[in-house]
Short mmCIF file of C-alpha atoms in Angstrom, two decimals:
data_model
loop_
_atom_site.label_atom_id
_atom_site.label_comp_id
_atom_site.label_asym_id
_atom_site.label_seq_id
_atom_site.Cartn_x
_atom_site.Cartn_y
_atom_site.Cartn_z
CA MET A 108 0.06 -0.07 0.11
CA PRO A 109 1.58 3.55 -1.14
CA GLN A 110 2.64 5.27 2.03
CA ARG A 111 -0.03 8.14 2.89
CA ARG A 112 0.80 11.53 1.47
CA VAL A 113 1.11 14.21 3.91
CA ILE A 114 -0.74 17.49 2.78
CA THR A 115 0.48 19.77 5.59
CA GLY A 116 3.29 20.00 7.47
CA ARG A 117 1.48 21.54 10.56
CA SER A 118 0.91 19.39 13.41
CA GLN A 119 -2.43 17.05 13.30
CA GLU A 120 -2.43 17.18 17.40
CA PRO A 121 -5.16 19.53 18.03
CA ARG A 122 -2.92 21.27 21.05
CA GLN A 123 -0.10 21.38 19.02
CA ARG A 124 -1.88 22.77 16.09
CA PHE A 125 -3.83 25.43 18.11
CA ALA A 126 -0.11 26.68 19.31
CA GLU A 127 1.42 26.52 15.87
CA GLU A 128 -1.54 28.68 14.28
CA LEU A 129 -1.14 31.22 17.16
CA ARG A 130 2.71 31.39 16.50
CA LYS A 131 1.95 31.89 12.67
CA LEU A 132 -0.74 34.62 12.86
CA ARG A 133 1.77 36.54 15.30
CA ALA A 134 4.55 36.39 12.94
CA ALA A 135 2.21 37.27 10.08
CA ASN A 136 1.39 40.31 11.98
CA GLY A 137 4.92 41.43 13.03
CA THR A 138 3.68 41.67 16.79
CA SER A 139 6.04 41.14 19.73
CA LEU A 140 4.78 39.03 22.38
CA ARG A 141 5.23 42.04 24.81
CA ALA A 142 3.19 44.55 22.47
CA LEU A 143 0.62 41.87 22.30
CA GLY A 144 0.27 41.84 25.76
CA GLU A 145 0.05 45.35 25.99
CA ARG A 146 -2.43 45.63 23.06
CA LEU A 147 -4.68 43.06 24.37
CA GLY A 148 -4.55 43.79 28.22
CA TRP A 149 -2.84 40.53 29.39
CA ASP A 150 0.42 39.56 30.87
CA TYR A 151 2.36 38.79 27.53
CA SER A 152 3.87 35.62 29.21
CA LEU A 153 0.22 34.31 28.67
CA PHE A 154 0.48 34.28 25.04
CA GLY A 155 3.86 32.88 25.23
CA LYS A 156 2.85 30.09 27.22
CA MET A 157 -0.11 29.43 24.69
CA GLU A 158 2.21 29.25 21.55
CA LYS A 159 4.22 27.03 23.41
CA GLY A 160 1.39 24.57 24.24
CA GLU A 161 1.76 25.05 27.48
CA THR A 162 -1.46 26.28 28.39
CA LEU A 163 -4.77 26.73 26.15
CA GLY A 164 -5.96 30.26 27.76
CA SER A 165 -9.62 30.95 28.47
CA PRO A 166 -12.07 31.36 25.68
CA GLU A 167 -12.57 35.00 26.05
CA VAL A 168 -8.63 35.53 25.60
CA VAL A 169 -8.89 33.26 22.48
CA GLN A 170 -11.90 35.47 21.26
CA ALA A 171 -9.92 38.59 22.01
CA LEU A 172 -7.04 37.11 19.46
CA ASP A 173 -9.51 36.05 16.82
CA THR A 174 -10.37 39.68 16.93
CA HIS A 175 -7.41 41.02 17.03
CA TYR A 176 -6.12 38.70 14.06
CA GLY A 177 -9.24 39.20 12.08
CA THR A 178 -9.73 35.68 12.21
CA PRO A 179 -13.35 35.42 13.71
CA GLY A 180 -14.16 31.77 14.86
CA LEU A 181 -10.98 30.21 13.75
CA LEU A 182 -9.04 30.15 16.93
CA LEU A 183 -12.08 29.68 18.91
CA ALA A 184 -12.76 26.46 16.71
CA LEU A 185 -9.23 25.31 17.28
CA TRP A 186 -9.14 25.91 20.92
CA GLU A 187 -12.27 23.98 21.51
CA VAL A 188 -10.99 20.98 19.62
CA ALA A 189 -7.80 21.32 21.75
CA ALA A 190 -9.56 21.44 24.97
CA GLY A 191 -11.23 18.04 24.30
CA ASP A 192 -14.25 18.97 26.08
CA HIS A 193 -17.15 19.97 24.05
CA THR A 194 -19.33 20.62 26.80
CA GLN A 195 -17.12 23.34 28.32
CA PHE A 196 -17.66 25.64 25.65
CA ARG A 197 -21.32 25.06 23.73
CA GLU A 198 -21.38 25.55 20.26
CA ARG A 199 -23.87 28.25 20.39
CA TYR A 200 -21.95 30.52 22.68
CA ARG A 201 -18.86 29.87 20.43
CA ARG A 202 -20.66 30.88 17.20
CA TYR A 203 -22.42 33.98 19.25
CA MET A 204 -18.65 35.14 20.04
CA ALA A 205 -17.60 34.59 16.31
CA LEU A 206 -20.38 36.81 15.33
CA GLU A 207 -20.01 39.40 17.79
CA ALA A 208 -16.57 40.14 16.32
CA GLU A 209 -18.20 40.31 12.65
CA ALA A 210 -20.87 42.60 13.98
CA VAL A 211 -21.30 45.99 12.04
CA SER A 212 -23.66 47.22 15.39
CA LEU A 213 -24.69 45.86 18.34
CA TRP A 214 -27.30 46.93 21.13
CA HIS A 215 -27.95 45.66 24.36
CA PHE A 216 -30.11 45.60 27.56
CA ALA A 217 -28.49 45.43 31.07
CA VAL A 218 -31.32 44.04 33.51
CA SER A 219 -29.26 43.76 36.50
CA VAL A 220 -25.50 43.66 35.92
CA LEU A 221 -23.57 46.11 33.62
CA PRO A 222 -22.41 44.78 30.04
CA GLY A 223 -18.98 42.94 30.25
CA LEU A 224 -17.80 45.40 27.31
CA LEU A 225 -18.22 48.32 29.86
CA GLN A 226 -16.90 46.68 32.90
CA THR A 227 -13.64 47.83 34.92
CA PRO A 228 -11.48 44.89 36.58
CA GLY A 229 -12.85 45.62 39.90
CA TYR A 230 -16.47 45.14 38.96
CA ALA A 231 -15.89 42.18 36.89
CA ARG A 232 -13.90 40.68 40.03
CA GLU A 233 -16.53 41.12 42.67
CA VAL A 234 -19.40 39.92 40.00
CA LEU A 235 -17.56 36.87 39.08
CA ALA A 236 -16.42 36.13 42.99
CA ALA A 237 -20.12 36.12 43.60
CA GLY A 238 -20.92 33.83 41.04
CA GLY A 239 -18.32 31.46 42.63
CA LEU A 240 -15.00 31.92 41.11
CA ARG A 241 -12.11 32.10 43.26
CA GLY A 242 -8.30 32.43 43.06
CA LYS A 243 -6.37 31.75 39.79
CA GLU A 244 -9.43 30.85 37.82
CA LEU A 245 -11.07 34.03 39.12
CA GLU A 246 -8.24 36.18 37.93
CA GLN A 247 -8.08 34.58 34.52
CA GLN A 248 -11.52 35.37 33.99
CA VAL A 249 -11.25 38.95 34.92
CA GLU A 250 -8.29 39.29 32.61
CA ALA A 251 -10.40 37.58 29.73
CA ARG A 252 -13.43 39.63 30.17
CA MET A 253 -11.02 42.90 30.06
CA GLY A 254 -9.85 41.84 26.54
CA ARG A 255 -13.37 41.84 25.03
CA ARG A 256 -13.36 45.57 25.63
CA GLU A 257 -11.07 45.94 22.70
CA LEU A 258 -14.07 45.28 20.42
CA LEU A 259 -15.30 48.83 21.09
CA GLU A 260 -11.84 50.70 20.78
CA GLY A 261 -10.21 52.16 17.37
CA GLU A 262 -11.52 53.82 14.63
CA ASP A 263 -13.38 50.47 13.32
CA ALA A 264 -15.24 50.04 16.12
CA PRO A 265 -18.57 49.15 15.73
CA PRO A 266 -21.49 51.33 17.30
CA PHE A 267 -23.06 50.01 20.46
CA ARG A 268 -25.94 51.14 22.16
CA THR A 269 -26.81 50.14 25.84
CA ILE A 270 -29.95 50.52 27.67
CA LEU A 271 -29.14 50.07 31.65
CA SER A 272 -32.22 49.21 33.86
CA GLU A 273 -31.95 51.64 37.12
CA ALA A 274 -31.33 48.48 38.87
CA VAL A 275 -27.92 48.11 37.43
CA LEU A 276 -26.97 51.55 38.89
CA ARG A 277 -28.48 50.82 42.39
CA MET A 278 -26.76 48.02 43.26
CA PRO A 279 -23.06 49.37 44.14
CA LEU A 280 -19.88 47.22 44.90
CA ARG A 281 -18.93 46.58 48.13
CA ASP A 282 -15.59 48.28 47.64
CA ALA A 283 -16.76 52.18 47.40
CA GLU A 284 -13.59 52.99 45.56
CA GLU A 285 -13.84 50.33 42.89
CA TRP A 286 -17.49 51.63 42.62
CA ARG A 287 -16.55 54.74 41.84
CA GLY A 288 -13.97 53.77 39.48
CA GLN A 289 -16.83 52.02 37.59
CA LEU A 290 -18.89 54.61 37.60
CA GLU A 291 -16.43 56.90 35.97
CA TYR A 292 -15.43 54.59 33.43
CA LEU A 293 -18.73 54.06 32.65
CA ALA A 294 -19.36 58.04 31.89
CA GLU A 295 -16.25 58.03 29.92
CA ALA A 296 -17.39 55.48 27.97
CA ALA A 297 -20.56 57.13 27.27
CA GLY A 298 -18.34 59.85 25.64
CA GLN A 299 -16.92 57.87 23.02
CA PRO A 300 -18.86 58.40 19.63
CA ASN A 301 -19.59 54.62 18.97
CA VAL A 302 -21.22 54.62 22.59
CA ALA A 303 -24.80 55.28 23.28
CA MET A 304 -25.93 54.83 26.89
CA GLN A 305 -29.48 55.25 28.21
CA VAL A 306 -30.94 54.44 31.50
CA LEU A 307 -34.50 52.87 32.08
CA PRO A 308 -35.93 54.18 35.30
CA LEU A 309 -37.78 51.62 37.45
CA SER A 310 -40.76 54.33 37.31
CA ALA A 311 -41.19 53.04 33.38
CA GLY A 312 -42.79 49.89 35.18
CA PRO A 313 -42.93 46.43 33.71
CA HIS A 314 -41.92 45.95 30.19
CA GLY A 315 -40.98 42.98 27.76
CA LEU A 316 -37.57 42.30 28.61
CA MET A 317 -37.57 42.65 32.44
CA ASN A 318 -36.42 39.07 32.92
CA ALA A 319 -33.37 38.50 30.87
CA THR A 320 -30.35 40.71 29.48
CA VAL A 321 -30.35 40.67 25.57
CA MET A 322 -27.64 41.61 22.79
CA PHE A 323 -28.63 42.34 19.23
CA LEU A 324 -26.06 41.99 16.67
CA ARG A 325 -26.37 43.57 13.41
CA LEU A 326 -24.26 41.53 10.71
CA ALA A 327 -22.73 42.85 7.34
CA ASN A 328 -25.66 40.82 5.41
CA GLY A 329 -28.11 42.76 7.16
CA ARG A 330 -29.31 40.02 9.23
CA THR A 331 -30.00 40.64 13.15
CA VAL A 332 -28.99 37.94 15.72
CA ALA A 333 -29.72 37.81 19.42
CA TYR A 334 -28.49 36.54 22.52
CA THR A 335 -30.42 36.42 25.83
CA GLU A 336 -28.92 35.69 28.98
CA ASN A 337 -30.03 35.10 32.56
CA GLY A 338 -28.21 34.02 35.69
CA TYR A 339 -27.73 30.18 34.47
CA ARG A 340 -27.86 30.09 30.80
CA GLY A 341 -27.87 31.97 27.54
CA ASP A 342 -29.38 31.26 23.79
CA LEU A 343 -28.41 32.25 20.56
CA ILE A 344 -31.59 33.21 18.86
CA GLU A 345 -31.33 33.32 14.81
CA GLU A 346 -35.05 32.74 13.86
CA ASN A 347 -36.31 35.79 12.16
CA ALA A 348 -39.90 36.10 14.19
CA THR A 349 -38.26 35.57 17.44
CA VAL A 350 -35.59 38.26 16.86
CA GLU A 351 -38.12 40.63 15.55
CA ARG A 352 -40.35 39.92 18.45
CA LEU A 353 -37.38 40.86 20.76
CA GLN A 354 -36.44 43.71 18.99
CA ARG A 355 -39.67 45.20 19.06
CA ALA A 356 -39.92 44.86 22.92
CA TYR A 357 -36.46 46.64 22.71
CA ASP A 358 -37.75 49.34 20.67
CA ALA A 359 -40.60 49.98 23.14
CA MET A 360 -38.52 49.90 26.34
CA ARG A 361 -36.09 52.53 24.71
CA ASP A 362 -39.00 54.81 23.89
CA MET A 363 -39.45 54.52 27.99
CA ALA A 364 -35.65 55.56 28.53
CA LEU A 365 -33.82 58.59 29.36
CA SER A 366 -32.49 60.45 26.70
CA PRO A 367 -28.20 59.72 26.32
CA ALA A 368 -27.93 63.06 27.79
CA GLU A 369 -30.26 62.82 30.68
CA SER A 370 -28.69 59.07 31.35
CA ARG A 371 -25.23 60.46 31.50
CA LYS A 372 -26.31 62.76 34.21
CA PHE A 373 -28.05 59.97 36.10
CA VAL A 374 -24.91 58.03 36.11
CA LEU A 375 -22.69 60.92 37.35
CA ALA A 376 -25.48 61.51 40.07
CA PRO A 377 -24.46 58.57 42.27
CA LEU A 378 -20.76 59.24 41.36
CA GLU A 379 -21.29 62.58 42.80
CA GLU A 380 -22.55 60.81 46.25
CA VAL A 381 -19.62 58.71 46.32
CA LEU A 382 -17.11 61.58 45.77
CA CYS A 383 -19.01 63.42 49.00
CA ASP A 384 -19.68 60.36 50.98
CA PRO A 385 -17.27 61.45 54.12
CA SER A 386 -16.72 57.84 55.06
CA THR A 387 -14.95 56.82 51.82
#
């Protein structure tokens, strides 16, 4: 029997293939490990370990790399195979993250927690710790979440609108200094030309999205998909009728929200209270 011809020189072992792809993409990009770390907000040694096959990194780190290299979904797919546990990172969420990287505009509603794209490290750490994360895993997830903020940075960043339930701003962090930093960052982010922020007062009453956080993604082909999330699970919704129903609920809620200018004042009000609190 003739010897099987090798079609590619790349490793067929998933973990090594993933590491090789990372090295190849960085070499083609002409970026040093240190510069990559500075650009994405992680310690550059993490990327070195990933390129050596010593660690796979977290899904959010890999998503940030996919966005940075302009390879939406490729590295996440290789990561999933290399991880070898398909229940660890569900297909729907992997697909959502790939679509998010391709989206030409995003709009969002936060029912109880600030969107990850607008969180500070202190806020992310306290929220993730409340969910049960501890130690090294907690710090890795905080770093991964910070890497996602790159999506809203740069000249080509897509438009992003978020509507925050007043409840989000009425639940401060335990650490007053961290809460102050989060509010300052939120007010600063609201001033970016591609970011629009509105607050939905509790006085607006019940509405169609009061039980879940929702993110809508407008894709380059004009199609819109949605991702809904509660405290226990998330669902990618691509069926047109359901997405349209969610979008109608979002539009109705937006009509009840404060204007961007009024919303920024609403955010700054508790910030002033924190600054004036003699106990802080």
